Structures are given as C-alpha cells and as structure tokens.
Amino acid sequence: MTSTLSIKKDLQIKTKSAYSIIDANPINRPIGVFDSGIGGLTVVKEIFRQLPHEEVVYFGDTGRFPYGIRSSEVIRRFARQNINFLLEQNVKMVVVACNTASAHALDYVKQIYNIPIIGVIEPGAKAASAATSNKRIGVIGTEGTIASGSYTRALHKINPRFKVFGMACPLFVSLAEAGYIDKKATYLIAEEYLAPLKKKDIDTLVLGCTHYPPLKKTIGKVMGRKVRLIDSADETAKAVKNTLSEMGLASKRKSTPYHKYFVSDTPDRLETISKHFLDKVVKEAVKIDITAY
Ligand code: DGL
C-alpha cells in the first residue's frame, strides 16, 4: 500500500506502507533507531538500560556506511529511506542515533513525518553544558558533523558564552568498526587527532559520533583526567523516555521485549563487532534492501 507521510505539500514523499500515529495500541509498538552502521547500538544500549520494557527495531545502514563524508542532500535521502523502512516496522518513534544524520537531516525529517523524532546532538550539547565548569568545550565527530557547526549552534543556544572547539576524527569510525579498541595504533592516531584540542584548555569533550564510545578509554588516556568525556547516549535515552511519557506512548509491557536488528549489508559482521557497542552479541540481524524505500 502506498501512503503519503508528508505534512508539507512541496515535500511529498511516498512510502511503501501506510502509517498512522493513531494506532490500535501504540504503546506496544517498538522504538525505531537508525545509524549509518553499528555505532547507533551505543544509544540502543542506553535505551535498554533506561527503558527495559520498550522494544527496539534497529537499522544499521552498513551498505552505505560511512555517512561522515557525504553531502547533506544524500544524507537526507538516506535518512528518509531509513525512516520509511522503520515506519513499515510500525515504530511509534524514531531515534536518529547518528550525529552526522542528526546534523544534516534532523530538521528536514521532522518537517516531513508526523511522529516524534529525536536526534543525538541536542542531548549531547545538554550533557556537555551541565558538565563544563570553565565553559570551554571540545567536540569530536565526523567531517560532516564538525563542518555542519551543529554542536556549536546547539551549545550556543544553551549559553552563548561557551567556547566550542571542533575537530574531525574520521578514522575513529573505521577503528571502532574494525574492533581496534585497545590497540597501540588507535592510541597513536588519537594522540595526533587530539593534540590541537589539548592546547585549548577544554574541561569537557563531546564524543560527537555514536561510533566513538568504545574508544572512550583511549581518548580519555590521551586527553587526561581533567577532561570529562561526554557521550550523548545517556541524555538521548532520557529524551526518549520523557517524550514517550509526555505523549502517553510509554510501554507498560511486563514480558521481555523482543528486539529486531536490520542492516543493508553483511549481517554476519554484527555478530563479531556488536559486543563492543552493545555489550551483547547480535546473532539475528537481517539484511534488507534499503534502496527500495
Ligand atoms: N555514527 C555516525 C555518527 O554518529 C558516524 C559514522 C559515519 O561516518 O557514518 O556520526
């Protein structure tokens, strides 16, 4: 069945399945989460912890990964297709668990779809603003996230006096995906990437990419104990929780929720690397053709 999800005439998007927020029992529907790859599982981990009764449908766009080097236009198209797929899974809300997609496509998809959509940048900025004492905040992320200036804008919205220093660290994504967590090579790359930030007297560093949390130990070692590392997963899960309860969409399920994992390529890879991101091995990932959405 084809339906129109758009609320703007000039942005009419056709999707493959009908969707309505007024469903028979919306509270039992899953939360949809997507990322360019498996980094978004760091956000899922926190959703599992804070919302143990919620079911999650995860989509990792592993076939089109990475997003960090792509144009806004392409990232928006990918985000739309990812959300169309999640809507077909009957999700009640979408979490854009990718900083790059949040930076380039969040406002755009929020205009199109009539469901709650939460990104990771505002929650990350909120956590950083609460952590800093000297108001000097570093942000690391993909080239796309840093170039977008989204964190600077989000932080300045909270306090225009914050000094924000951004640094793109694209190799961290591949290192994390390759399971290069505690390796000397990762430490050396981190030293090189982070050297300019170490000179800025920051007391807080935002891990502005959902692939970075597994590298927290290495990044922390390089930055030193005085710098607080912020990953947005915790604050994002809180935002999910608040939105669900404000909208009366929180699950009251008593039974163990059943989560589903989808990717656009190589589902078996999830079995080897998911433990670094989720603390759990995902064995049951299913491959889908995302270009059909
Ligand atoms: N996990 C994505 C993010 O948070 C980055 C990975 C990529 O470049 O696709 O930005």
mmCIF file of C-alpha atoms and ligand atoms in Angstrom:
data_model
loop_
_atom_site.group_PDB
_atom_site.id
_atom_site.type_symbol
_atom_site.label_atom_id
_atom_site.label_comp_id
_atom_site.label_asym_id
_atom_site.label_seq_id
_atom_site.Cartn_x
_atom_site.Cartn_y
_atom_site.Cartn_z
ATOM 1 C CA MET A 1 0.000 0.000 0.000
ATOM 2 C CA THR A 2 1.270 3.495 -0.719
ATOM 3 C CA SER A 3 0.684 6.386 1.608
ATOM 4 C CA THR A 4 1.805 9.987 1.881
ATOM 5 C CA LEU A 5 3.545 10.839 5.127
ATOM 6 C CA SER A 6 4.426 14.373 4.269
ATOM 7 C CA ILE A 7 2.809 17.277 6.041
ATOM 8 C CA LYS A 8 4.249 19.776 3.560
ATOM 9 C CA LYS A 9 2.899 19.888 0.022
ATOM 10 C CA ASP A 10 6.293 20.641 -1.532
ATOM 11 C CA LEU A 11 7.931 17.763 0.314
ATOM 12 C CA GLN A 12 5.528 14.968 -0.503
ATOM 13 C CA ILE A 13 7.207 11.625 -0.012
ATOM 14 C CA LYS A 14 5.611 8.347 -0.981
ATOM 15 C CA THR A 15 6.319 5.395 1.217
ATOM 16 C CA LYS A 16 5.516 1.740 0.836
ATOM 17 C CA SER A 17 3.291 1.297 3.833
ATOM 18 C CA ALA A 18 0.519 3.224 5.465
ATOM 19 C CA TYR A 19 1.326 4.715 8.828
ATOM 20 C CA SER A 20 -0.703 6.465 11.418
ATOM 21 C CA ILE A 21 0.181 7.648 14.901
ATOM 22 C CA ILE A 22 -3.365 6.791 15.968
ATOM 23 C CA ASP A 23 -2.855 3.046 16.039
ATOM 24 C CA ALA A 24 -4.903 0.438 17.890
ATOM 25 C CA ASN A 25 -2.352 0.090 20.657
ATOM 26 C CA PRO A 26 0.520 2.482 20.024
ATOM 27 C CA ILE A 27 2.220 1.944 23.376
ATOM 28 C CA ASN A 28 3.175 -1.601 22.425
ATOM 29 C CA ARG A 29 4.859 -0.555 19.212
ATOM 30 C CA PRO A 30 8.661 -0.524 19.041
ATOM 31 C CA ILE A 31 11.069 2.412 19.055
ATOM 32 C CA GLY A 32 12.923 2.705 15.732
ATOM 33 C CA VAL A 33 16.625 3.539 15.875
ATOM 34 C CA PHE A 34 18.975 4.045 12.937
ATOM 35 C CA ASP A 35 22.606 4.829 12.249
ATOM 36 C CA SER A 36 24.951 4.653 9.272
ATOM 37 C CA GLY A 37 26.356 1.448 10.753
ATOM 38 C CA ILE A 38 26.607 -0.120 14.150
ATOM 39 C CA GLY A 39 27.580 2.984 16.176
ATOM 40 C CA GLY A 40 23.921 3.613 16.998
ATOM 41 C CA LEU A 41 23.983 0.453 19.112
ATOM 42 C CA THR A 42 25.712 2.576 21.791
ATOM 43 C CA VAL A 43 22.446 4.515 22.033
ATOM 44 C CA VAL A 44 20.386 1.310 21.971
ATOM 45 C CA LYS A 45 22.433 0.017 24.912
ATOM 46 C CA GLU A 46 21.366 3.034 26.959
ATOM 47 C CA ILE A 47 17.722 2.712 25.814
ATOM 48 C CA PHE A 48 17.767 -0.920 27.026
ATOM 49 C CA ARG A 49 19.124 0.255 30.384
ATOM 50 C CA GLN A 50 16.730 3.143 30.935
ATOM 51 C CA LEU A 51 13.671 1.695 29.205
ATOM 52 C CA PRO A 52 13.775 -2.068 29.809
ATOM 53 C CA HIS A 53 10.135 -2.534 28.773
ATOM 54 C CA GLU A 54 10.498 -0.995 25.337
ATOM 55 C CA GLU A 55 11.015 -2.977 22.174
ATOM 56 C CA VAL A 56 13.606 -1.664 19.685
ATOM 57 C CA VAL A 57 13.891 -2.067 15.931
ATOM 58 C CA TYR A 58 17.426 -1.159 14.878
ATOM 59 C CA PHE A 59 18.540 -0.366 11.362
ATOM 60 C CA GLY A 60 22.254 -0.001 10.551
ATOM 61 C CA ASP A 61 22.898 1.284 7.046
ATOM 62 C CA THR A 62 26.077 -0.803 6.737
ATOM 63 C CA GLY A 63 25.792 -0.988 2.942
ATOM 64 C CA ARG A 64 26.032 2.813 2.570
ATOM 65 C CA PHE A 65 28.347 3.489 5.518
ATOM 66 C CA PRO A 66 30.081 5.889 6.184
ATOM 67 C CA TYR A 67 27.817 8.944 6.180
ATOM 68 C CA GLY A 68 30.523 11.260 7.543
ATOM 69 C CA ILE A 69 31.941 12.146 4.139
ATOM 70 C CA ARG A 70 28.645 12.577 2.283
ATOM 71 C CA SER A 71 26.705 15.673 1.219
ATOM 72 C CA SER A 72 23.635 16.939 3.082
ATOM 73 C CA GLU A 73 21.443 16.074 0.120
ATOM 74 C CA VAL A 74 22.494 12.421 0.119
ATOM 75 C CA ILE A 75 22.282 12.096 3.907
ATOM 76 C CA ARG A 76 18.738 13.488 3.806
ATOM 77 C CA ARG A 77 17.706 10.947 1.197
ATOM 78 C CA PHE A 78 19.252 8.127 3.211
ATOM 79 C CA ALA A 79 17.557 9.351 6.393
ATOM 80 C CA ARG A 80 14.191 9.415 4.627
ATOM 81 C CA GLN A 81 14.602 5.888 3.326
ATOM 82 C CA ASN A 82 15.730 4.646 6.752
ATOM 83 C CA ILE A 83 12.691 6.205 8.411
ATOM 84 C CA ASN A 84 10.352 4.847 5.726
ATOM 85 C CA PHE A 85 11.689 1.375 6.474
ATOM 86 C CA LEU A 86 11.288 1.834 10.236
ATOM 87 C CA LEU A 87 7.729 3.059 9.756
ATOM 88 C CA GLU A 88 6.977 -0.128 7.889
ATOM 89 C CA GLN A 89 8.127 -1.887 11.080
ATOM 90 C CA ASN A 90 5.332 0.036 12.794
ATOM 91 C CA VAL A 91 7.567 2.087 15.123
ATOM 92 C CA LYS A 92 5.995 4.696 17.404
ATOM 93 C CA MET A 93 9.066 6.950 17.442
ATOM 94 C CA VAL A 94 12.400 7.306 15.633
ATOM 95 C CA VAL A 95 15.805 7.941 17.184
ATOM 96 C CA VAL A 96 18.420 9.235 14.757
ATOM 97 C CA ALA A 97 21.356 7.588 16.547
ATOM 98 C CA CYS A 98 23.887 9.132 14.182
ATOM 99 C CA ASN A 99 25.404 12.561 14.749
ATOM 100 C CA THR A 100 26.063 13.088 11.040
ATOM 101 C CA ALA A 101 22.449 12.341 10.116
ATOM 102 C CA SER A 102 21.200 14.419 13.069
ATOM 103 C CA ALA A 103 23.375 17.343 11.909
ATOM 104 C CA HIS A 104 22.262 17.240 8.287
ATOM 105 C CA ALA A 105 18.807 15.708 8.242
ATOM 106 C CA LEU A 106 17.029 16.009 11.601
ATOM 107 C CA ASP A 107 15.208 19.305 10.927
ATOM 108 C CA TYR A 108 14.348 18.081 7.450
ATOM 109 C CA VAL A 109 12.790 14.756 8.509
ATOM 110 C CA LYS A 110 10.983 16.418 11.422
ATOM 111 C CA GLN A 111 9.166 18.562 8.863
ATOM 112 C CA ILE A 112 8.137 15.534 6.856
ATOM 113 C CA TYR A 113 6.987 12.904 9.331
ATOM 114 C CA ASN A 114 4.193 13.085 11.810
ATOM 115 C CA ILE A 115 5.878 11.063 14.576
ATOM 116 C CA PRO A 116 8.310 12.024 17.343
ATOM 117 C CA ILE A 117 11.899 12.029 16.006
ATOM 118 C CA ILE A 118 14.835 12.531 18.349
ATOM 119 C CA GLY A 119 18.448 13.216 17.347
ATOM 120 C CA VAL A 120 21.646 12.958 19.378
ATOM 121 C CA ILE A 121 23.109 16.464 19.090
ATOM 122 C CA GLU A 122 20.813 18.445 21.396
ATOM 123 C CA PRO A 123 21.052 15.781 24.138
ATOM 124 C CA GLY A 124 24.865 15.731 23.757
ATOM 125 C CA ALA A 125 25.046 19.531 23.978
ATOM 126 C CA LYS A 126 22.814 19.492 27.056
ATOM 127 C CA ALA A 127 25.049 16.941 28.805
ATOM 128 C CA ALA A 128 28.198 18.921 27.909
ATOM 129 C CA SER A 129 26.733 22.179 29.194
ATOM 130 C CA ALA A 130 25.947 20.511 32.506
ATOM 131 C CA ALA A 131 29.485 19.092 32.765
ATOM 132 C CA THR A 132 31.657 22.099 31.930
ATOM 133 C CA SER A 133 32.977 24.482 34.581
ATOM 134 C CA ASN A 134 35.323 26.656 32.506
ATOM 135 C CA LYS A 135 32.875 26.888 29.548
ATOM 136 C CA ARG A 136 35.493 25.559 27.127
ATOM 137 C CA ILE A 137 34.124 22.533 25.282
ATOM 138 C CA GLY A 138 35.708 20.346 22.625
ATOM 139 C CA VAL A 139 33.660 18.372 20.108
ATOM 140 C CA ILE A 140 34.962 15.493 18.017
ATOM 141 C CA GLY A 141 32.984 13.875 15.227
ATOM 142 C CA THR A 142 32.922 13.035 11.534
ATOM 143 C CA GLU A 143 33.897 15.611 8.934
ATOM 144 C CA GLY A 144 30.215 16.139 8.146
ATOM 145 C CA THR A 145 29.211 16.733 11.762
ATOM 146 C CA ILE A 146 32.051 19.146 12.510
ATOM 147 C CA ALA A 147 31.618 21.060 9.225
ATOM 148 C CA SER A 148 27.885 21.483 9.886
ATOM 149 C CA GLY A 149 28.576 23.543 13.041
ATOM 150 C CA SER A 150 25.544 21.863 14.651
ATOM 151 C CA TYR A 151 27.167 21.333 18.052
ATOM 152 C CA THR A 152 28.380 24.928 18.208
ATOM 153 C CA ARG A 153 24.850 26.126 17.440
ATOM 154 C CA ALA A 154 23.254 23.756 19.962
ATOM 155 C CA LEU A 155 25.754 24.751 22.678
ATOM 156 C CA HIS A 156 25.426 28.476 21.969
ATOM 157 C CA LYS A 157 21.662 28.151 22.205
ATOM 158 C CA ILE A 158 22.199 26.982 25.790
ATOM 159 C CA ASN A 159 24.912 29.524 26.593
ATOM 160 C CA PRO A 160 26.361 31.948 24.018
ATOM 161 C CA ARG A 161 29.462 32.334 26.185
ATOM 162 C CA PHE A 162 30.630 28.741 25.624
ATOM 163 C CA LYS A 163 33.861 28.473 23.647
ATOM 164 C CA VAL A 164 33.499 25.479 21.340
ATOM 165 C CA PHE A 165 36.406 23.773 19.581
ATOM 166 C CA GLY A 166 35.627 21.169 16.923
ATOM 167 C CA MET A 167 37.884 18.502 15.471
ATOM 168 C CA ALA A 168 37.013 15.914 12.820
ATOM 169 C CA CYS A 169 38.397 12.453 13.661
ATOM 170 C CA PRO A 170 37.135 10.329 10.749
ATOM 171 C CA LEU A 171 39.484 7.375 11.316
ATOM 172 C CA PHE A 172 37.965 6.709 14.746
ATOM 173 C CA VAL A 173 34.855 5.392 12.985
ATOM 174 C CA SER A 174 36.765 2.759 10.996
ATOM 175 C CA LEU A 175 38.869 1.848 14.031
ATOM 176 C CA ALA A 176 35.772 1.268 16.148
ATOM 177 C CA GLU A 177 34.034 -0.720 13.380
ATOM 178 C CA ALA A 178 37.184 -2.810 12.942
ATOM 179 C CA GLY A 179 37.240 -3.600 16.659
ATOM 180 C CA TYR A 180 40.534 -1.683 17.096
ATOM 181 C CA ILE A 181 39.627 -0.727 20.624
ATOM 182 C CA ASP A 182 42.676 -1.115 22.839
ATOM 183 C CA LYS A 183 45.408 -1.039 20.205
ATOM 184 C CA LYS A 184 48.583 0.990 20.088
ATOM 185 C CA ALA A 185 47.750 2.216 16.581
ATOM 186 C CA THR A 186 44.456 3.647 17.860
ATOM 187 C CA TYR A 187 46.281 5.434 20.681
ATOM 188 C CA LEU A 188 48.801 6.964 18.247
ATOM 189 C CA ILE A 189 46.047 8.165 15.907
ATOM 190 C CA ALA A 190 44.147 9.604 18.879
ATOM 191 C CA GLU A 191 47.280 11.461 20.034
ATOM 192 C CA GLU A 192 47.663 13.039 16.623
ATOM 193 C CA TYR A 193 43.997 13.971 16.200
ATOM 194 C CA LEU A 194 43.579 15.340 19.700
ATOM 195 C CA ALA A 195 46.856 17.287 20.016
ATOM 196 C CA PRO A 196 45.292 20.616 18.884
ATOM 197 C CA LEU A 197 42.389 20.195 21.337
ATOM 198 C CA LYS A 198 44.766 19.522 24.223
ATOM 199 C CA LYS A 199 46.124 23.053 23.761
ATOM 200 C CA LYS A 200 42.676 24.660 24.132
ATOM 201 C CA ASP A 201 42.280 24.221 27.877
ATOM 202 C CA ILE A 202 38.944 22.440 27.488
ATOM 203 C CA ASP A 203 37.437 20.673 30.520
ATOM 204 C CA THR A 204 34.775 18.779 28.534
ATOM 205 C CA LEU A 205 34.967 16.785 25.322
ATOM 206 C CA VAL A 206 31.850 15.650 23.469
ATOM 207 C CA LEU A 207 32.160 12.329 21.650
ATOM 208 C CA GLY A 208 30.038 13.665 18.793
ATOM 209 C CA CYS A 209 29.805 10.379 16.938
ATOM 210 C CA THR A 210 27.958 7.289 18.105
ATOM 211 C CA HIS A 211 30.886 5.141 16.952
ATOM 212 C CA TYR A 212 33.273 6.713 19.476
ATOM 213 C CA PRO A 213 32.130 5.396 22.902
ATOM 214 C CA PRO A 214 34.045 2.084 22.540
ATOM 215 C CA LEU A 215 37.213 4.231 22.179
ATOM 216 C CA LYS A 216 36.453 6.200 25.352
ATOM 217 C CA LYS A 217 39.326 4.671 27.322
ATOM 218 C CA THR A 218 41.913 5.517 24.679
ATOM 219 C CA ILE A 219 40.536 9.031 24.118
ATOM 220 C CA GLY A 220 40.451 9.576 27.901
ATOM 221 C CA LYS A 221 44.053 8.458 28.250
ATOM 222 C CA VAL A 222 45.152 10.954 25.606
ATOM 223 C CA MET A 223 43.090 13.882 26.942
ATOM 224 C CA GLY A 224 43.984 13.312 30.591
ATOM 225 C CA ARG A 225 41.876 13.019 33.715
ATOM 226 C CA LYS A 226 40.853 16.678 33.893
ATOM 227 C CA VAL A 227 38.747 16.433 30.730
ATOM 228 C CA ARG A 228 35.219 14.997 31.104
ATOM 229 C CA LEU A 229 34.140 12.844 28.170
ATOM 230 C CA ILE A 230 30.506 13.142 27.148
ATOM 231 C CA ASP A 231 28.695 10.600 25.068
ATOM 232 C CA SER A 232 25.166 11.583 24.168
ATOM 233 C CA ALA A 233 23.622 8.113 24.627
ATOM 234 C CA ASP A 234 22.583 8.678 28.233
ATOM 235 C CA GLU A 235 20.937 12.046 27.580
ATOM 236 C CA THR A 236 19.325 10.780 24.355
ATOM 237 C CA ALA A 237 17.739 7.834 26.168
ATOM 238 C CA LYS A 238 16.435 10.299 28.786
ATOM 239 C CA ALA A 239 14.907 12.410 25.988
ATOM 240 C CA VAL A 240 13.281 9.269 24.543
ATOM 241 C CA LYS A 241 11.867 8.387 27.947
ATOM 242 C CA ASN A 242 10.488 11.897 28.539
ATOM 243 C CA THR A 243 8.936 12.155 25.089
ATOM 244 C CA LEU A 244 7.254 8.759 25.386
ATOM 245 C CA SER A 245 5.779 9.571 28.756
ATOM 246 C CA GLU A 246 4.673 13.091 27.709
ATOM 247 C CA MET A 247 2.911 11.610 24.680
ATOM 248 C CA GLY A 248 1.399 8.717 26.637
ATOM 249 C CA LEU A 249 3.340 6.266 24.467
ATOM 250 C CA ALA A 250 5.457 4.526 27.128
ATOM 251 C CA SER A 251 5.139 0.757 27.108
ATOM 252 C CA LYS A 252 3.523 -0.989 30.064
ATOM 253 C CA ARG A 253 4.714 -4.392 28.852
ATOM 254 C CA LYS A 254 5.556 -6.936 31.550
ATOM 255 C CA SER A 255 7.040 -9.605 29.261
ATOM 256 C CA THR A 256 10.606 -9.468 27.931
ATOM 257 C CA PRO A 257 10.684 -7.256 24.839
ATOM 258 C CA TYR A 258 11.738 -8.752 21.540
ATOM 259 C CA HIS A 259 14.236 -6.582 19.647
ATOM 260 C CA LYS A 260 14.923 -6.713 15.920
ATOM 261 C CA TYR A 261 18.099 -5.795 14.041
ATOM 262 C CA PHE A 262 18.325 -4.968 10.341
ATOM 263 C CA VAL A 263 21.254 -3.903 8.174
ATOM 264 C CA SER A 264 21.677 -3.026 4.500
ATOM 265 C CA ASP A 265 24.700 -5.315 4.091
ATOM 266 C CA THR A 266 26.792 -8.032 5.771
ATOM 267 C CA PRO A 267 24.527 -9.022 8.701
ATOM 268 C CA ASP A 268 27.115 -11.535 9.953
ATOM 269 C CA ARG A 269 29.554 -8.744 10.833
ATOM 270 C CA LEU A 270 27.205 -7.690 13.614
ATOM 271 C CA GLU A 271 27.872 -10.944 15.390
ATOM 272 C CA THR A 272 31.607 -10.176 15.583
ATOM 273 C CA ILE A 273 31.556 -6.488 16.459
ATOM 274 C CA SER A 274 28.266 -5.742 18.220
ATOM 275 C CA LYS A 275 29.690 -6.629 21.651
ATOM 276 C CA HIS A 276 31.925 -3.520 21.591
ATOM 277 C CA PHE A 277 28.904 -1.291 21.089
ATOM 278 C CA LEU A 278 26.042 -3.075 22.817
ATOM 279 C CA ASP A 279 27.711 -5.379 25.370
ATOM 280 C CA LYS A 280 25.673 -8.115 23.740
ATOM 281 C CA VAL A 281 26.247 -10.244 20.672
ATOM 282 C CA VAL A 282 23.642 -9.747 17.956
ATOM 283 C CA LYS A 283 23.213 -13.008 16.088
ATOM 284 C CA GLU A 284 19.920 -12.446 14.384
ATOM 285 C CA ALA A 285 20.483 -9.427 12.089
ATOM 286 C CA VAL A 286 18.529 -9.429 8.837
ATOM 287 C CA LYS A 287 19.664 -7.855 5.576
ATOM 288 C CA ILE A 288 17.182 -5.626 3.739
ATOM 289 C CA ASP A 289 17.255 -3.637 0.501
ATOM 290 C CA ILE A 290 17.037 -0.069 1.791
ATOM 291 C CA THR A 291 17.054 1.420 -1.716
ATOM 292 C CA ALA A 292 13.518 0.030 -2.176
ATOM 293 C CA TYR A 293 12.223 2.554 0.366
HETATM 294 N N1 DGL B 1 27.875 7.002 13.733
HETATM 295 C C1 DGL B 1 27.940 8.122 12.839
HETATM 296 C C2 DGL B 1 27.793 9.420 13.632
HETATM 297 O O1 DGL B 1 27.396 9.424 14.794
HETATM 298 C C3 DGL B 1 29.209 8.257 12.037
HETATM 299 C C4 DGL B 1 29.695 7.199 11.158
HETATM 300 C C5 DGL B 1 29.732 7.551 9.693
HETATM 301 O O2 DGL B 1 30.611 8.316 9.234
HETATM 302 O O3 DGL B 1 28.864 7.040 9.016
HETATM 303 O O4 DGL B 1 28.033 10.470 13.082
#
